[in-house]
């Protein structure tokens, strides 16, 4: 038996932001099928020169991604959603911490998300719910 559920998609996203979200998803979906080491290498290259994102910037990017993609808004769209969120932040000159990991309690479930200062962005679970296996934080700023 299946459990009925309904996905909620953010509304009120400006047209230009929605267009930018669609464009980054053109990169996020193909990126999501690469091996983890390749994803990490691409994200580490893309994050260069970006300032750390704020929680509001990361949530705004996540909302835009979920508004334009029903798949990303769903429970199985975590990898392209997190990649799209990070890439959309990067378009604005910032970078959140991109993470993948597993649940700490059974059953085993893999997940991908973005976080700011160790706090998950709009995931609806406690910050210690997942064990981080792979992270791509903002690049360290060179000293002046």
PDB file of C-alpha atoms in Angstrom:
ATOM      1  CA  UNK A   1       0.000   0.000   0.000  1.00  0.00           C
ATOM      2  CA  UNK A   2       1.237   3.485  -0.731  1.00  0.00           C
ATOM      3  CA  UNK A   3       0.910   6.512   1.450  1.00  0.00           C
ATOM      4  CA  UNK A   4      -0.708   9.492  -0.238  1.00  0.00           C
ATOM      5  CA  UNK A   5       1.396  12.624  -0.143  1.00  0.00           C
ATOM      6  CA  UNK A   6       1.413  16.016  -1.739  1.00  0.00           C
ATOM      7  CA  UNK A   7       4.432  18.066  -2.702  1.00  0.00           C
ATOM      8  CA  UNK A   8       4.432  21.742  -1.941  1.00  0.00           C
ATOM      9  CA  UNK A   9       6.252  24.014  -4.326  1.00  0.00           C
ATOM     10  CA  UNK A  10       7.335  27.524  -3.353  1.00  0.00           C
ATOM     11  CA  UNK A  11       5.416  30.349  -4.984  1.00  0.00           C
ATOM     12  CA  UNK A  12       6.202  33.999  -5.602  1.00  0.00           C
ATOM     13  CA  UNK A  13       9.609  33.357  -7.148  1.00  0.00           C
ATOM     14  CA  UNK A  14      10.433  36.158  -9.628  1.00  0.00           C
ATOM     15  CA  UNK A  15      10.584  35.188 -13.303  1.00  0.00           C
ATOM     16  CA  UNK A  16      14.304  35.967 -13.652  1.00  0.00           C
ATOM     17  CA  UNK A  17      15.106  33.829 -10.601  1.00  0.00           C
ATOM     18  CA  UNK A  18      13.037  30.972 -12.022  1.00  0.00           C
ATOM     19  CA  UNK A  19      14.897  31.247 -15.329  1.00  0.00           C
ATOM     20  CA  UNK A  20      18.256  31.165 -13.523  1.00  0.00           C
ATOM     21  CA  UNK A  21      17.090  28.082 -11.592  1.00  0.00           C
ATOM     22  CA  UNK A  22      16.142  26.314 -14.826  1.00  0.00           C
ATOM     23  CA  UNK A  23      19.545  27.133 -16.307  1.00  0.00           C
ATOM     24  CA  UNK A  24      21.525  25.736 -13.370  1.00  0.00           C
ATOM     25  CA  UNK A  25      19.396  22.583 -13.439  1.00  0.00           C
ATOM     26  CA  UNK A  26      20.649  22.026 -16.993  1.00  0.00           C
ATOM     27  CA  UNK A  27      24.048  21.497 -15.352  1.00  0.00           C
ATOM     28  CA  UNK A  28      22.839  19.922 -12.093  1.00  0.00           C
ATOM     29  CA  UNK A  29      21.034  16.937 -13.636  1.00  0.00           C
ATOM     30  CA  UNK A  30      23.994  15.694 -15.724  1.00  0.00           C
ATOM     31  CA  UNK A  31      26.323  16.399 -12.798  1.00  0.00           C
ATOM     32  CA  UNK A  32      24.150  14.242 -10.537  1.00  0.00           C
ATOM     33  CA  UNK A  33      24.931  11.073 -12.517  1.00  0.00           C
ATOM     34  CA  UNK A  34      28.707  11.436 -12.177  1.00  0.00           C
ATOM     35  CA  UNK A  35      30.732   9.497  -9.578  1.00  0.00           C
ATOM     36  CA  UNK A  36      31.110  11.298  -6.222  1.00  0.00           C
ATOM     37  CA  UNK A  37      34.797  12.135  -6.775  1.00  0.00           C
ATOM     38  CA  UNK A  38      33.957  13.870 -10.064  1.00  0.00           C
ATOM     39  CA  UNK A  39      31.072  15.784  -8.499  1.00  0.00           C
ATOM     40  CA  UNK A  40      33.414  16.933  -5.739  1.00  0.00           C
ATOM     41  CA  UNK A  41      36.089  18.008  -8.250  1.00  0.00           C
ATOM     42  CA  UNK A  42      33.587  20.024 -10.296  1.00  0.00           C
ATOM     43  CA  UNK A  43      32.098  21.701  -7.231  1.00  0.00           C
ATOM     44  CA  UNK A  44      35.523  22.539  -5.806  1.00  0.00           C
ATOM     45  CA  UNK A  45      36.429  24.238  -9.078  1.00  0.00           C
ATOM     46  CA  UNK A  46      33.119  26.110  -9.299  1.00  0.00           C
ATOM     47  CA  UNK A  47      33.205  27.422  -5.714  1.00  0.00           C
ATOM     48  CA  UNK A  48      36.484  29.309  -6.193  1.00  0.00           C
ATOM     49  CA  UNK A  49      36.178  33.019  -5.546  1.00  0.00           C
ATOM     50  CA  UNK A  50      32.733  32.794  -3.955  1.00  0.00           C
ATOM     51  CA  UNK A  51      31.881  34.268  -0.587  1.00  0.00           C
ATOM     52  CA  UNK A  52      30.162  32.040   1.990  1.00  0.00           C
ATOM     53  CA  UNK A  53      26.386  32.055   1.495  1.00  0.00           C
ATOM     54  CA  UNK A  54      23.986  33.141   4.200  1.00  0.00           C
ATOM     55  CA  UNK A  55      21.090  30.957   5.312  1.00  0.00           C
ATOM     56  CA  UNK A  56      18.647  33.308   3.564  1.00  0.00           C
ATOM     57  CA  UNK A  57      20.577  33.117   0.285  1.00  0.00           C
ATOM     58  CA  UNK A  58      20.722  29.321   0.410  1.00  0.00           C
ATOM     59  CA  UNK A  59      17.009  29.014   1.253  1.00  0.00           C
ATOM     60  CA  UNK A  60      16.105  31.411  -1.556  1.00  0.00           C
ATOM     61  CA  UNK A  61      18.126  29.333  -4.034  1.00  0.00           C
ATOM     62  CA  UNK A  62      16.592  26.080  -2.757  1.00  0.00           C
ATOM     63  CA  UNK A  63      13.090  27.545  -3.054  1.00  0.00           C
ATOM     64  CA  UNK A  64      13.759  28.624  -6.651  1.00  0.00           C
ATOM     65  CA  UNK A  65      15.016  25.140  -7.579  1.00  0.00           C
ATOM     66  CA  UNK A  66      11.962  23.474  -6.004  1.00  0.00           C
ATOM     67  CA  UNK A  67       9.638  25.967  -7.712  1.00  0.00           C
ATOM     68  CA  UNK A  68      10.829  25.047 -11.204  1.00  0.00           C
ATOM     69  CA  UNK A  69      11.311  21.286 -10.804  1.00  0.00           C
ATOM     70  CA  UNK A  70       8.726  18.936  -9.396  1.00  0.00           C
ATOM     71  CA  UNK A  71      11.353  16.176  -9.330  1.00  0.00           C
ATOM     72  CA  UNK A  72      13.696  18.317  -7.223  1.00  0.00           C
ATOM     73  CA  UNK A  73      10.851  19.198  -4.886  1.00  0.00           C
ATOM     74  CA  UNK A  74      10.189  15.500  -4.301  1.00  0.00           C
ATOM     75  CA  UNK A  75      11.825  13.075  -1.904  1.00  0.00           C
ATOM     76  CA  UNK A  76      14.043  11.430  -4.546  1.00  0.00           C
ATOM     77  CA  UNK A  77      15.352  14.680  -5.995  1.00  0.00           C
ATOM     78  CA  UNK A  78      17.806  15.514  -3.225  1.00  0.00           C
ATOM     79  CA  UNK A  79      20.998  15.235  -5.298  1.00  0.00           C
ATOM     80  CA  UNK A  80      19.983  17.481  -8.218  1.00  0.00           C
ATOM     81  CA  UNK A  81      18.176  19.787  -5.748  1.00  0.00           C
ATOM     82  CA  UNK A  82      21.301  20.234  -3.617  1.00  0.00           C
ATOM     83  CA  UNK A  83      23.539  20.640  -6.669  1.00  0.00           C
ATOM     84  CA  UNK A  84      21.142  23.143  -8.226  1.00  0.00           C
ATOM     85  CA  UNK A  85      20.930  25.070  -4.958  1.00  0.00           C
ATOM     86  CA  UNK A  86      24.718  25.310  -4.688  1.00  0.00           C
ATOM     87  CA  UNK A  87      25.104  26.308  -8.351  1.00  0.00           C
ATOM     88  CA  UNK A  88      22.363  28.930  -8.102  1.00  0.00           C
ATOM     89  CA  UNK A  89      24.066  30.393  -5.040  1.00  0.00           C
ATOM     90  CA  UNK A  90      27.306  30.474  -7.032  1.00  0.00           C
ATOM     91  CA  UNK A  91      25.595  32.425  -9.790  1.00  0.00           C
ATOM     92  CA  UNK A  92      24.965  35.067  -7.136  1.00  0.00           C
ATOM     93  CA  UNK A  93      28.599  35.033  -5.993  1.00  0.00           C
ATOM     94  CA  UNK A  94      28.149  32.903  -2.873  1.00  0.00           C
ATOM     95  CA  UNK A  95      28.639  29.258  -1.912  1.00  0.00           C
ATOM     96  CA  UNK A  96      26.907  27.140   0.769  1.00  0.00           C
ATOM     97  CA  UNK A  97      28.390  23.949   2.159  1.00  0.00           C
ATOM     98  CA  UNK A  98      27.252  21.122  -0.127  1.00  0.00           C
ATOM     99  CA  UNK A  99      26.946  17.751   1.611  1.00  0.00           C
ATOM    100  CA  UNK A 100      26.086  14.125   1.027  1.00  0.00           C
ATOM    101  CA  UNK A 101      25.687  11.538   3.733  1.00  0.00           C
ATOM    102  CA  UNK A 102      23.514   8.895   5.327  1.00  0.00           C
ATOM    103  CA  UNK A 103      20.893   8.751   8.052  1.00  0.00           C
ATOM    104  CA  UNK A 104      22.204   7.942  11.506  1.00  0.00           C
ATOM    105  CA  UNK A 105      19.220   5.739  12.389  1.00  0.00           C
ATOM    106  CA  UNK A 106      17.876   2.756  10.425  1.00  0.00           C
ATOM    107  CA  UNK A 107      16.804   2.265   7.742  1.00  0.00           C
ATOM    108  CA  UNK A 108      19.854   3.228   5.723  1.00  0.00           C
ATOM    109  CA  UNK A 109      19.117   6.168   3.447  1.00  0.00           C
ATOM    110  CA  UNK A 110      21.521   8.332   1.480  1.00  0.00           C
ATOM    111  CA  UNK A 111      20.806  12.040   1.149  1.00  0.00           C
ATOM    112  CA  UNK A 112      22.307  15.241  -0.282  1.00  0.00           C
ATOM    113  CA  UNK A 113      21.716  18.749   1.051  1.00  0.00           C
ATOM    114  CA  UNK A 114      23.215  22.187   1.574  1.00  0.00           C
ATOM    115  CA  UNK A 115      23.969  23.706   4.930  1.00  0.00           C
ATOM    116  CA  UNK A 116      25.176  26.946   6.425  1.00  0.00           C
ATOM    117  CA  UNK A 117      27.387  26.863   9.526  1.00  0.00           C
ATOM    118  CA  UNK A 118      26.455  23.234  10.200  1.00  0.00           C
ATOM    119  CA  UNK A 119      22.701  23.898   9.956  1.00  0.00           C
ATOM    120  CA  UNK A 120      20.697  22.097   7.271  1.00  0.00           C
ATOM    121  CA  UNK A 121      18.802  24.451   4.966  1.00  0.00           C
ATOM    122  CA  UNK A 122      15.061  23.728   4.944  1.00  0.00           C
ATOM    123  CA  UNK A 123      15.337  19.927   5.245  1.00  0.00           C
ATOM    124  CA  UNK A 124      12.779  19.497   8.021  1.00  0.00           C
ATOM    125  CA  UNK A 125      15.012  17.295  10.197  1.00  0.00           C
ATOM    126  CA  UNK A 126      17.423  18.052  13.058  1.00  0.00           C
ATOM    127  CA  UNK A 127      20.929  19.187  12.127  1.00  0.00           C
ATOM    128  CA  UNK A 128      22.465  15.940  13.450  1.00  0.00           C
ATOM    129  CA  UNK A 129      20.067  13.636  11.554  1.00  0.00           C
ATOM    130  CA  UNK A 130      22.647  12.744   8.886  1.00  0.00           C
ATOM    131  CA  UNK A 131      26.256  11.614   9.012  1.00  0.00           C
ATOM    132  CA  UNK A 132      28.241  13.715   6.534  1.00  0.00           C
ATOM    133  CA  UNK A 133      30.368  11.640   4.166  1.00  0.00           C
ATOM    134  CA  UNK A 134      31.326  14.218   1.549  1.00  0.00           C
ATOM    135  CA  UNK A 135      31.307  17.995   1.897  1.00  0.00           C
ATOM    136  CA  UNK A 136      32.323  20.917  -0.293  1.00  0.00           C
ATOM    137  CA  UNK A 137      32.432  24.009   1.940  1.00  0.00           C
ATOM    138  CA  UNK A 138      33.128  27.547   0.749  1.00  0.00           C
ATOM    139  CA  UNK A 139      36.742  27.937  -0.385  1.00  0.00           C
ATOM    140  CA  UNK A 140      39.073  29.501   2.151  1.00  0.00           C
ATOM    141  CA  UNK A 141      39.688  33.170   1.440  1.00  0.00           C
ATOM    142  CA  UNK A 142      43.310  34.084   0.704  1.00  0.00           C
ATOM    143  CA  UNK A 143      44.900  36.368   3.330  1.00  0.00           C
ATOM    144  CA  UNK A 144      45.300  40.026   2.387  1.00  0.00           C
TER     145      UNK A 144
END
